[in-house]
Short mmCIF file of C-alpha atoms and ligand atoms in Angstrom, two decimals:
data_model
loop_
_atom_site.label_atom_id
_atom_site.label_comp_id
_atom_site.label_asym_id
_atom_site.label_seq_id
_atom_site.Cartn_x
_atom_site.Cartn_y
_atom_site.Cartn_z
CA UNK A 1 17.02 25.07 3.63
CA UNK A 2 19.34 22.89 2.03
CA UNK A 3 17.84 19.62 0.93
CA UNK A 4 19.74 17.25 2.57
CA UNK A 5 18.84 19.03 5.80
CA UNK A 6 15.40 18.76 4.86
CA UNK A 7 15.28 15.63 4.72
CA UNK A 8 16.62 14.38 7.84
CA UNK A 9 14.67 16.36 9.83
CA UNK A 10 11.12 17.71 8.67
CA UNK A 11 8.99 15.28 10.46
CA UNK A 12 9.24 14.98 14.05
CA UNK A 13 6.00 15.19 16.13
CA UNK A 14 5.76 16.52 19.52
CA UNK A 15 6.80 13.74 21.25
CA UNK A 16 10.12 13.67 19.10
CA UNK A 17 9.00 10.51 17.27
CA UNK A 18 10.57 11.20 13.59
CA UNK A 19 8.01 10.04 10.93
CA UNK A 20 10.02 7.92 8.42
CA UNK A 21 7.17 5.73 7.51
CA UNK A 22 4.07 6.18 4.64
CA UNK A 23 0.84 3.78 4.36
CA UNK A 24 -0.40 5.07 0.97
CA UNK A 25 -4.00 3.57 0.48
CA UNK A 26 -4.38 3.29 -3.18
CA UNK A 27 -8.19 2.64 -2.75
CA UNK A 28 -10.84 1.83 -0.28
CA UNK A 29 -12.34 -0.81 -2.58
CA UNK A 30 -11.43 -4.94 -2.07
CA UNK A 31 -12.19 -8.00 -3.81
CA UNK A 32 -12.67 -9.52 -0.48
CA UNK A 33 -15.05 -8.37 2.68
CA UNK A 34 -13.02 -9.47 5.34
CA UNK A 35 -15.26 -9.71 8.66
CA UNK A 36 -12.68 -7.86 10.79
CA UNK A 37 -12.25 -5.17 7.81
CA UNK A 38 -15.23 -4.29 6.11
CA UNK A 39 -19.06 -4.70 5.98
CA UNK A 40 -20.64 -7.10 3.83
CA UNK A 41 -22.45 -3.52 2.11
CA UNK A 42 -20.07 -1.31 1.94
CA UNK A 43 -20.63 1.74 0.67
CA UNK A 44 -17.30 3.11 -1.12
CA UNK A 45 -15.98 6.77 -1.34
CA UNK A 46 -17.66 8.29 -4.58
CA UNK A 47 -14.74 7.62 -7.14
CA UNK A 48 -13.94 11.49 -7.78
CA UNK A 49 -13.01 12.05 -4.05
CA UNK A 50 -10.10 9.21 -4.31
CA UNK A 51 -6.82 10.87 -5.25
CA UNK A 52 -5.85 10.33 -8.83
CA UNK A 53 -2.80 8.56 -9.39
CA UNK A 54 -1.05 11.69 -10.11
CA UNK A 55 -1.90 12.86 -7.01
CA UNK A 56 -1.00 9.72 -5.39
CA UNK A 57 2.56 10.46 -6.52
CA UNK A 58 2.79 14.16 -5.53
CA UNK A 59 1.67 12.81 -2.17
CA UNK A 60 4.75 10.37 -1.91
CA UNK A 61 6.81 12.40 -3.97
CA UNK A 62 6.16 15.39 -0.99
CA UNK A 63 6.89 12.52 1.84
CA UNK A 64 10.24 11.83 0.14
CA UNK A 65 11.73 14.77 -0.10
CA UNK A 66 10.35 15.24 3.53
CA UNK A 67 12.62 12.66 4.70
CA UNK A 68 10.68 9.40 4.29
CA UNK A 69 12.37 6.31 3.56
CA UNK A 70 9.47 3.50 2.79
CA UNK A 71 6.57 3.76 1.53
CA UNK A 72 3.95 0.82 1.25
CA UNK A 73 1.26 0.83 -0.72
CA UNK A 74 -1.94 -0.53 0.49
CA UNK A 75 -5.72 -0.26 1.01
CA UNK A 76 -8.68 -1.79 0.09
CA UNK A 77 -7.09 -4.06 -2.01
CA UNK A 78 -4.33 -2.15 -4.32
CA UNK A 79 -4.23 -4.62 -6.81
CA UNK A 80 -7.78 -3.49 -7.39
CA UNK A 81 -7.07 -0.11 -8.35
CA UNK A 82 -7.33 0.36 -12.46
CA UNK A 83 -3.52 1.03 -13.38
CA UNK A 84 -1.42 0.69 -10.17
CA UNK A 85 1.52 -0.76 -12.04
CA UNK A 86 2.09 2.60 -13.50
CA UNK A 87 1.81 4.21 -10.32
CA UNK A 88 4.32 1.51 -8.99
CA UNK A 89 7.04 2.15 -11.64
CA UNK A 90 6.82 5.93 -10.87
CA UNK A 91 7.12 5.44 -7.07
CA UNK A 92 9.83 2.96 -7.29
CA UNK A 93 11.59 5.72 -9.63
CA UNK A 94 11.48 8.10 -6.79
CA UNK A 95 14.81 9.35 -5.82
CA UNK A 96 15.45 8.79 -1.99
CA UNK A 97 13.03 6.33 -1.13
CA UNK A 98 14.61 2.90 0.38
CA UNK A 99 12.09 0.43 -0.15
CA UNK A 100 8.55 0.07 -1.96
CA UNK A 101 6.39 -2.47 0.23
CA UNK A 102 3.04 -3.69 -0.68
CA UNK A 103 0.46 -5.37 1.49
CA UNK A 104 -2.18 -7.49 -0.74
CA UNK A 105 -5.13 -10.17 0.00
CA UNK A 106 -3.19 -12.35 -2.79
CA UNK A 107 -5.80 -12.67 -4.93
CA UNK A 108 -4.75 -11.20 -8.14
CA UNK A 109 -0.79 -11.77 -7.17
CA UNK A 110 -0.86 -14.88 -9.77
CA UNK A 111 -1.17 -11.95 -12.36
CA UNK A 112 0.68 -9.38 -10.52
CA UNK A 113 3.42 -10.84 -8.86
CA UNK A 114 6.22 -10.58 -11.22
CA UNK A 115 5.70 -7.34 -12.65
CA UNK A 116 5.56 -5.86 -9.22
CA UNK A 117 9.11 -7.31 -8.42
CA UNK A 118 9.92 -5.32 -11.97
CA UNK A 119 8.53 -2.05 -11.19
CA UNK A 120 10.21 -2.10 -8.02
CA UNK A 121 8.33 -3.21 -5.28
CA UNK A 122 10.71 -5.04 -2.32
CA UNK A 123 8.85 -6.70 -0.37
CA UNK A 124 5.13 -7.96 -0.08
CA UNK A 125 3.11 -8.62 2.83
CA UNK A 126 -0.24 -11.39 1.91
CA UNK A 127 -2.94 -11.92 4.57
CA UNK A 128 -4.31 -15.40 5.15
CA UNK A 129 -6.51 -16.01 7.83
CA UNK A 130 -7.08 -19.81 7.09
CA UNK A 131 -5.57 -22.97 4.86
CA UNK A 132 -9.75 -24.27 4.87
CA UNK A 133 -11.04 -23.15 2.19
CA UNK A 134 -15.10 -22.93 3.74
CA UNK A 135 -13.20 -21.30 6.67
CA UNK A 136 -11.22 -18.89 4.11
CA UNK A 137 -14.75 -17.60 2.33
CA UNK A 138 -16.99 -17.59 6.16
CA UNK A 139 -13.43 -14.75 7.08
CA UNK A 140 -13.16 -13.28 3.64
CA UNK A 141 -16.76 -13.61 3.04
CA UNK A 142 -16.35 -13.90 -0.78
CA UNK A 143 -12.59 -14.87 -1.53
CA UNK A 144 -10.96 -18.15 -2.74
CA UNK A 145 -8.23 -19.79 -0.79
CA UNK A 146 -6.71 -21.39 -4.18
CA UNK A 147 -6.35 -18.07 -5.90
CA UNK A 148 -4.63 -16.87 -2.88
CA UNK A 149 -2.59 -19.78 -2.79
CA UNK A 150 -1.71 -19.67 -6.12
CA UNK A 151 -0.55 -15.97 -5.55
CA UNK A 152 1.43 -16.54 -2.64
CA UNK A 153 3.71 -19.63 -5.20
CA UNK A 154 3.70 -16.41 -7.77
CA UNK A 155 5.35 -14.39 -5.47
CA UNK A 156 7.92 -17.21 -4.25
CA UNK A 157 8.48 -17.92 -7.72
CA UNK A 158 9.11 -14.08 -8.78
CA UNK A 159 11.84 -13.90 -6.53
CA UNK A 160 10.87 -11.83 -3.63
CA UNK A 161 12.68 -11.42 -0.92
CA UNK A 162 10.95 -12.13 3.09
CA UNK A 163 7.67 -12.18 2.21
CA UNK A 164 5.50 -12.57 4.63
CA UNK A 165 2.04 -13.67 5.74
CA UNK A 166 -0.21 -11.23 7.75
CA UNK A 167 -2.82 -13.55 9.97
CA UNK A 168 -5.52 -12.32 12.10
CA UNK A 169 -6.02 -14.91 14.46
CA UNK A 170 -9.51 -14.72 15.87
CA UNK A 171 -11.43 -17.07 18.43
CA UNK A 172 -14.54 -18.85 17.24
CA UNK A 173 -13.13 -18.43 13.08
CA UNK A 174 -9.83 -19.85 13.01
CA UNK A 175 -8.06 -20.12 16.56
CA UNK A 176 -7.41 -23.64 15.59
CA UNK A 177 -5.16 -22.45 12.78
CA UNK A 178 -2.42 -21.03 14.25
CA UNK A 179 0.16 -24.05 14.32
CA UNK A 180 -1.02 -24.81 10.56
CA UNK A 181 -0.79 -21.70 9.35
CA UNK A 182 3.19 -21.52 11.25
CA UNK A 183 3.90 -24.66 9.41
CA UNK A 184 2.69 -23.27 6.14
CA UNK A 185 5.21 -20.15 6.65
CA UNK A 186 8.16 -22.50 8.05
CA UNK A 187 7.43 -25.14 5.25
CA UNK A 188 8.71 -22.13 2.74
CA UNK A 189 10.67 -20.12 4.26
CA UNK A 190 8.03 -17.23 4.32
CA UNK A 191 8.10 -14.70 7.92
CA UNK A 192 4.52 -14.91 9.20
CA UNK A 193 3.01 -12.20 11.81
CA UNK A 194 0.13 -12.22 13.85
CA UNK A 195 -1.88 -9.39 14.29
CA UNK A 196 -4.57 -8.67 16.90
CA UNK A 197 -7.62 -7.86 15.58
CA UNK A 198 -8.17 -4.19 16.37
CA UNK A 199 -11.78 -2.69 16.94
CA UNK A 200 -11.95 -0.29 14.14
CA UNK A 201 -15.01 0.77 13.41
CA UNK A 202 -18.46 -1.79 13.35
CA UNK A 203 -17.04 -4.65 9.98
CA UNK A 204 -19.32 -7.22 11.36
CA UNK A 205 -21.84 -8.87 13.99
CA UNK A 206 -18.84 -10.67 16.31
CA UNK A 207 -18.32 -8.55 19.58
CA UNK A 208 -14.47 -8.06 18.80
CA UNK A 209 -13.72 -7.69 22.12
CA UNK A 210 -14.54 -11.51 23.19
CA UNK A 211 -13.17 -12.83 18.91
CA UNK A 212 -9.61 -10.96 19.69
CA UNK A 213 -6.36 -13.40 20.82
CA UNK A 214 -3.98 -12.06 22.53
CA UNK A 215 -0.56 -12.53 20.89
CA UNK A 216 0.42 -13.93 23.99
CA UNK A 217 -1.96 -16.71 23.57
CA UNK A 218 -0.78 -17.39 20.17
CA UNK A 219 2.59 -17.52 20.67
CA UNK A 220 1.83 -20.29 23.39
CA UNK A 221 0.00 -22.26 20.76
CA UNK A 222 3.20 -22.26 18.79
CA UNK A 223 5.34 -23.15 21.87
CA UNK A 224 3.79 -26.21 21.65
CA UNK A 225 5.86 -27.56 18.91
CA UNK A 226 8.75 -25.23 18.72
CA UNK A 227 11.24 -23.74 20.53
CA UNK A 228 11.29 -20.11 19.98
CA UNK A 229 13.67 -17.55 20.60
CA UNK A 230 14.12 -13.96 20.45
CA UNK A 231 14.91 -12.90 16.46
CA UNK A 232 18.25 -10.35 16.38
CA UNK A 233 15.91 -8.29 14.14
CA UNK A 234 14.24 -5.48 14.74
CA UNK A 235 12.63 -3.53 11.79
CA UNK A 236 11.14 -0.12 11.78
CA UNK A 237 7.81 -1.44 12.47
CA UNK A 238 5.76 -2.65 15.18
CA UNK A 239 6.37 -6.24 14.87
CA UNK A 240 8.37 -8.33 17.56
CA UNK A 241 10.04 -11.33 15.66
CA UNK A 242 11.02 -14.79 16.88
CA UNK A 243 12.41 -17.40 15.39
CA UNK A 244 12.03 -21.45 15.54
CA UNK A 245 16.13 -23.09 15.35
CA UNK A 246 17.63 -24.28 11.97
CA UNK A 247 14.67 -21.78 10.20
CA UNK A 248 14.74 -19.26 8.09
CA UNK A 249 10.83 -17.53 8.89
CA UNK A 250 10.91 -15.37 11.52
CA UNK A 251 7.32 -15.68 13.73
CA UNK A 252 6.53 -11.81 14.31
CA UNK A 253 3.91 -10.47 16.70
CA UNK A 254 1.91 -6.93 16.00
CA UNK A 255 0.18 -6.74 19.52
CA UNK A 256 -1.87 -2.95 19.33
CA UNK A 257 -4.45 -4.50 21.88
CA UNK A 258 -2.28 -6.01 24.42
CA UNK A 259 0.93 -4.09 23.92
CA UNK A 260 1.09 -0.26 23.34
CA UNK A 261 3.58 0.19 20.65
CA UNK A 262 2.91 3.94 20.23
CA UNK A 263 6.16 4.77 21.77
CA UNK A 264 8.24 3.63 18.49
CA UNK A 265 5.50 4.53 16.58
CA UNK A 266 7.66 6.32 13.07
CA UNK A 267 4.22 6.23 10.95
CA UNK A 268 1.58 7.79 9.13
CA UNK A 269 -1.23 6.80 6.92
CA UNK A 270 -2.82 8.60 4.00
CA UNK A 271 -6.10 7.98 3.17
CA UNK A 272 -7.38 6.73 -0.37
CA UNK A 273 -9.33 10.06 -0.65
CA UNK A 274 -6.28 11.74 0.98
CA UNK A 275 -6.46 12.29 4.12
CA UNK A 276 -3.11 11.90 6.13
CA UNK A 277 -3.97 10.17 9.40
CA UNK A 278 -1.91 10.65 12.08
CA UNK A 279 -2.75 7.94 13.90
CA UNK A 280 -4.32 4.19 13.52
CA UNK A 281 -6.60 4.83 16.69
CA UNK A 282 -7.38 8.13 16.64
CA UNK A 283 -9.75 10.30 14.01
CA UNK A 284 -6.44 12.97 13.93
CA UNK A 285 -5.94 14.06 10.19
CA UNK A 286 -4.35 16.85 8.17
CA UNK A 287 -6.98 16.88 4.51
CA UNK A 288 -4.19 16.55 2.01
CA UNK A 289 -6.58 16.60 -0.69
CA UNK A 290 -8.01 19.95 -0.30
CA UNK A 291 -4.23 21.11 -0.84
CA UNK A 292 -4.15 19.01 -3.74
CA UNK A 293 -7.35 20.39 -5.70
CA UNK A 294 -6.67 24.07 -4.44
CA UNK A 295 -5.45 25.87 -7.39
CA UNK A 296 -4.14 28.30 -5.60
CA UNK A 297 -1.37 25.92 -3.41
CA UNK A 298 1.58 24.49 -4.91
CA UNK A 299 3.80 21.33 -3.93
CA UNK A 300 5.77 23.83 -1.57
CA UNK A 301 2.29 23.91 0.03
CA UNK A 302 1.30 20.57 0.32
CA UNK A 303 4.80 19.97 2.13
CA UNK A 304 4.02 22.76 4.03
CA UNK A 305 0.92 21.08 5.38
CA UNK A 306 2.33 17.72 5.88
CA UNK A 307 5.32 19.15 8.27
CA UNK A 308 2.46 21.14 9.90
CA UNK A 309 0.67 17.88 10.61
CA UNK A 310 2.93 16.23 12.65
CA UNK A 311 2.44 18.58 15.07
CA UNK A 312 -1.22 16.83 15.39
CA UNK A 313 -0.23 12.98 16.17
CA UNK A 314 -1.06 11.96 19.02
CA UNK A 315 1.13 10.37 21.29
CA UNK A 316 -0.89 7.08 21.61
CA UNK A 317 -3.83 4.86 21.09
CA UNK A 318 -6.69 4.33 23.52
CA UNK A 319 -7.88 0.69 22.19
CA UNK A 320 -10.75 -0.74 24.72
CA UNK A 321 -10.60 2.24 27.10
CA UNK A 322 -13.56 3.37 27.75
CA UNK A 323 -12.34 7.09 28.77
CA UNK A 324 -11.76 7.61 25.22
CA UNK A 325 -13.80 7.32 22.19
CA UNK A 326 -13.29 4.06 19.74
CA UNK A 327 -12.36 4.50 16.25
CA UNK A 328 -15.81 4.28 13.99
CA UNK A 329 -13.45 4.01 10.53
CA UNK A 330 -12.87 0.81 8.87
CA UNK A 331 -9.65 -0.88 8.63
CA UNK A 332 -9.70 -0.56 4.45
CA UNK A 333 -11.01 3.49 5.10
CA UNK A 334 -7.83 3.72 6.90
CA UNK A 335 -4.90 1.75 5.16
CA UNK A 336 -4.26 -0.97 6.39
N1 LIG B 401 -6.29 -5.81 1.28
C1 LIG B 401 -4.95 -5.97 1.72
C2 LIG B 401 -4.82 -7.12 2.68
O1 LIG B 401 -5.83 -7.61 3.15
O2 LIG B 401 -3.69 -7.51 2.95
C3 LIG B 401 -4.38 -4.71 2.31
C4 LIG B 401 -5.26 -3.90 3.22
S1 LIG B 401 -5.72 -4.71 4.72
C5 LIG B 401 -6.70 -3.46 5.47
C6 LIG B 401 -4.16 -4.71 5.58
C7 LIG B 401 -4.06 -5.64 6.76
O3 LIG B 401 -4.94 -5.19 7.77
C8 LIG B 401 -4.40 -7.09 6.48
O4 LIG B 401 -3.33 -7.91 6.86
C9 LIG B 401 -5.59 -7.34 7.35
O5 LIG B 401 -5.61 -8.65 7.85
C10 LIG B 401 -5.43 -6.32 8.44
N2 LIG B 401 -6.66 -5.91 9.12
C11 LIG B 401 -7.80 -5.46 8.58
N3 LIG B 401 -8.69 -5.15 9.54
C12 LIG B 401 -8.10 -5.40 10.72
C13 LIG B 401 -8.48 -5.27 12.08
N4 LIG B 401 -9.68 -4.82 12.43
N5 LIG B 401 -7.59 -5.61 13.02
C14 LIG B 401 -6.35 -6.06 12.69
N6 LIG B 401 -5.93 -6.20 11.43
C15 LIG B 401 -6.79 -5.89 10.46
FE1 LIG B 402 -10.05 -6.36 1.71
FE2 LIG B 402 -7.75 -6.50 3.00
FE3 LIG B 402 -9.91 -5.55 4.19
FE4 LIG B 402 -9.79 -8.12 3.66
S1 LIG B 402 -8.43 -7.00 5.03
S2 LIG B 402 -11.54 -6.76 3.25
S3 LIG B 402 -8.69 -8.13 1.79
S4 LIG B 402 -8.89 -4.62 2.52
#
């Protein structure tokens, strides 16, 4: 097949959804333990099953020349992966990919910041939960607000185009927060999303299903003050955007539990010890590492097995339902 060709049209699943989109979890380790994420204990993958970095790269590399456009990198915490500038100048080397996106807690971005923007990275998504900093450590369980602070200015100050702040609103942690944390974004022209809190596997002793807001309910809070109206933009992803008048931040929304999204869905993930998940809700994967570490398979191969995959996504999530089984992986075993 000519390569072009290829590329335009290798990944369409079943329901003709065309896969466009990589999650590339550089690790499942974190600085943080996040109380929606993680357990306080967490036990890691053993550190040979996580894909080298070379392997990371064939992985994307494979994606790329299967017709996928962004790639973010994510996790666990990728900043805390020994090395991931180097991996970050080779993927933003990669011939055909559109945009290099990064999701981060923040708290090494003081450090980081700047030479991301060098090795090519686009655009960044930071989480913050709270501007309290007891608040910040009960959510994070161990992280600083100041540091993350401070690495939010380093990434204003290196230049970066729409960043943007992930918040997971939650009731009985930081409910309270939503109009402060929209000024915070508005105040510097940052986008800011909400995201529901999703019931991936057991992080913590909070019943999710009474902690989650519904996106709804936060974007009344905001009504409050501001007028909002509907945001011209739609990216790729899953977010719907808003915007307050005379502002640059657009308010996005990322409603899995209240809103089924699946539809649009143009996304995979792949695992820090490589598996390619086909879905955020759903235990479907392809084991892209056993490809990998076969000596016998080649990159034709792995390609091979990634087209094959996409035959495997489901066509939706079943969040809350109880005729389904619940996801029992983590939100940092499955890239966030
Ligand atoms: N460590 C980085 C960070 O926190 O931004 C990247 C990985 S983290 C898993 C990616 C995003 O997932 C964060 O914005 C985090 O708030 C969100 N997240 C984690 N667990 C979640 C859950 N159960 N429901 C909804 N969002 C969650
Ligand atoms: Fe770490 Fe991000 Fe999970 Fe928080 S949400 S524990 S920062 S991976």
């Amino acid at each position: 097949m000519e390569a072009g060709a290829e590329r335009e049209r290798s990944l369409i699943d079943t329901f003709g959804r065309q896969v466009d989109y990589v999650r590339l979890s550089v690790t499942d380790r974190c600085d943080f333990r996040c109380v929606y994420c993680m357990t306080e204990q967490m036990q890691f993958v053993p550190r040979q099953q996580v894909l080298t970095l070379e392997e990371l790269h064939t992985v994307a590399r494979a994606f790329v020349e299967l017709g996928v456009r962004r790639i973010r990198l994510t996790g666990g915490e990728p900043l805390v992966r020994a090395n991931v500038l180097h991996l970050v100048e080779q993927l933003g080397q990669l011939p055909g990919l559109d945009e290099l996106l990064l999701t981060t807690n923040g708290n090494q971005l003081d450090k980081f910041a700047a030479p991301l923007r060098t090795a090519g990275v686009g655009r960044i998504n930071i989480s913050l939960d709270s501007l309290d900093e007891q608040r910040f450590r009960r959510i994070s369980r161990v992280g600083k607000l100041s540091r993350v602070l401070a690495g939010i200015d380093a990434a204003i100050a290196a230049g970066f185009e729409r960043l943007r702040i992930n918040s997971v609103i939650m009731r009985g942690y930081n409910e309270d927060e939503v109009l402060p944390l929209t000024e915070f974004a508005l105040e510097r022209d940052l986008d800011i999303a909400f995201i529901e809190e999703m019931p991936l596997g057991e992080a913590s002793e909070h019943d999710r299903a009474s902690t989650t807001c519904s996106n709804a309910w936060v974007r009344r809070q905001i009504e409050t003050r501001h007028v909002l109206f509907d945001s011209a933009v739609r990216t790729a992803g899953p977010s719907r955007y808003v915007q307050v008048a005379g502002r640059k931040s657009r308010i996005g929304f990322i409603s899995p539990v209240t809103h089924n999204f699946c539809a649009d869905c143009n996304r995979v993930r792949v695992t820090a010890e490589g598996r390619l998940l086909l879905c955020l809700g759903n235990e479907h994967s392809v084991d892209l590492r056993a490809v990998l570490r076969d000596p016998d398979r080649d990159f034709g191969d792995l390609k091979a097995a990634i087209i094959a995959a996409m035959q495997r996504k489901p066509e939706r999530h079943h969040f809350y339902d109880g005729d389904h089984a619940q996801p029992v992986r983590l939100m940092n075993m499955t890239g966030g």
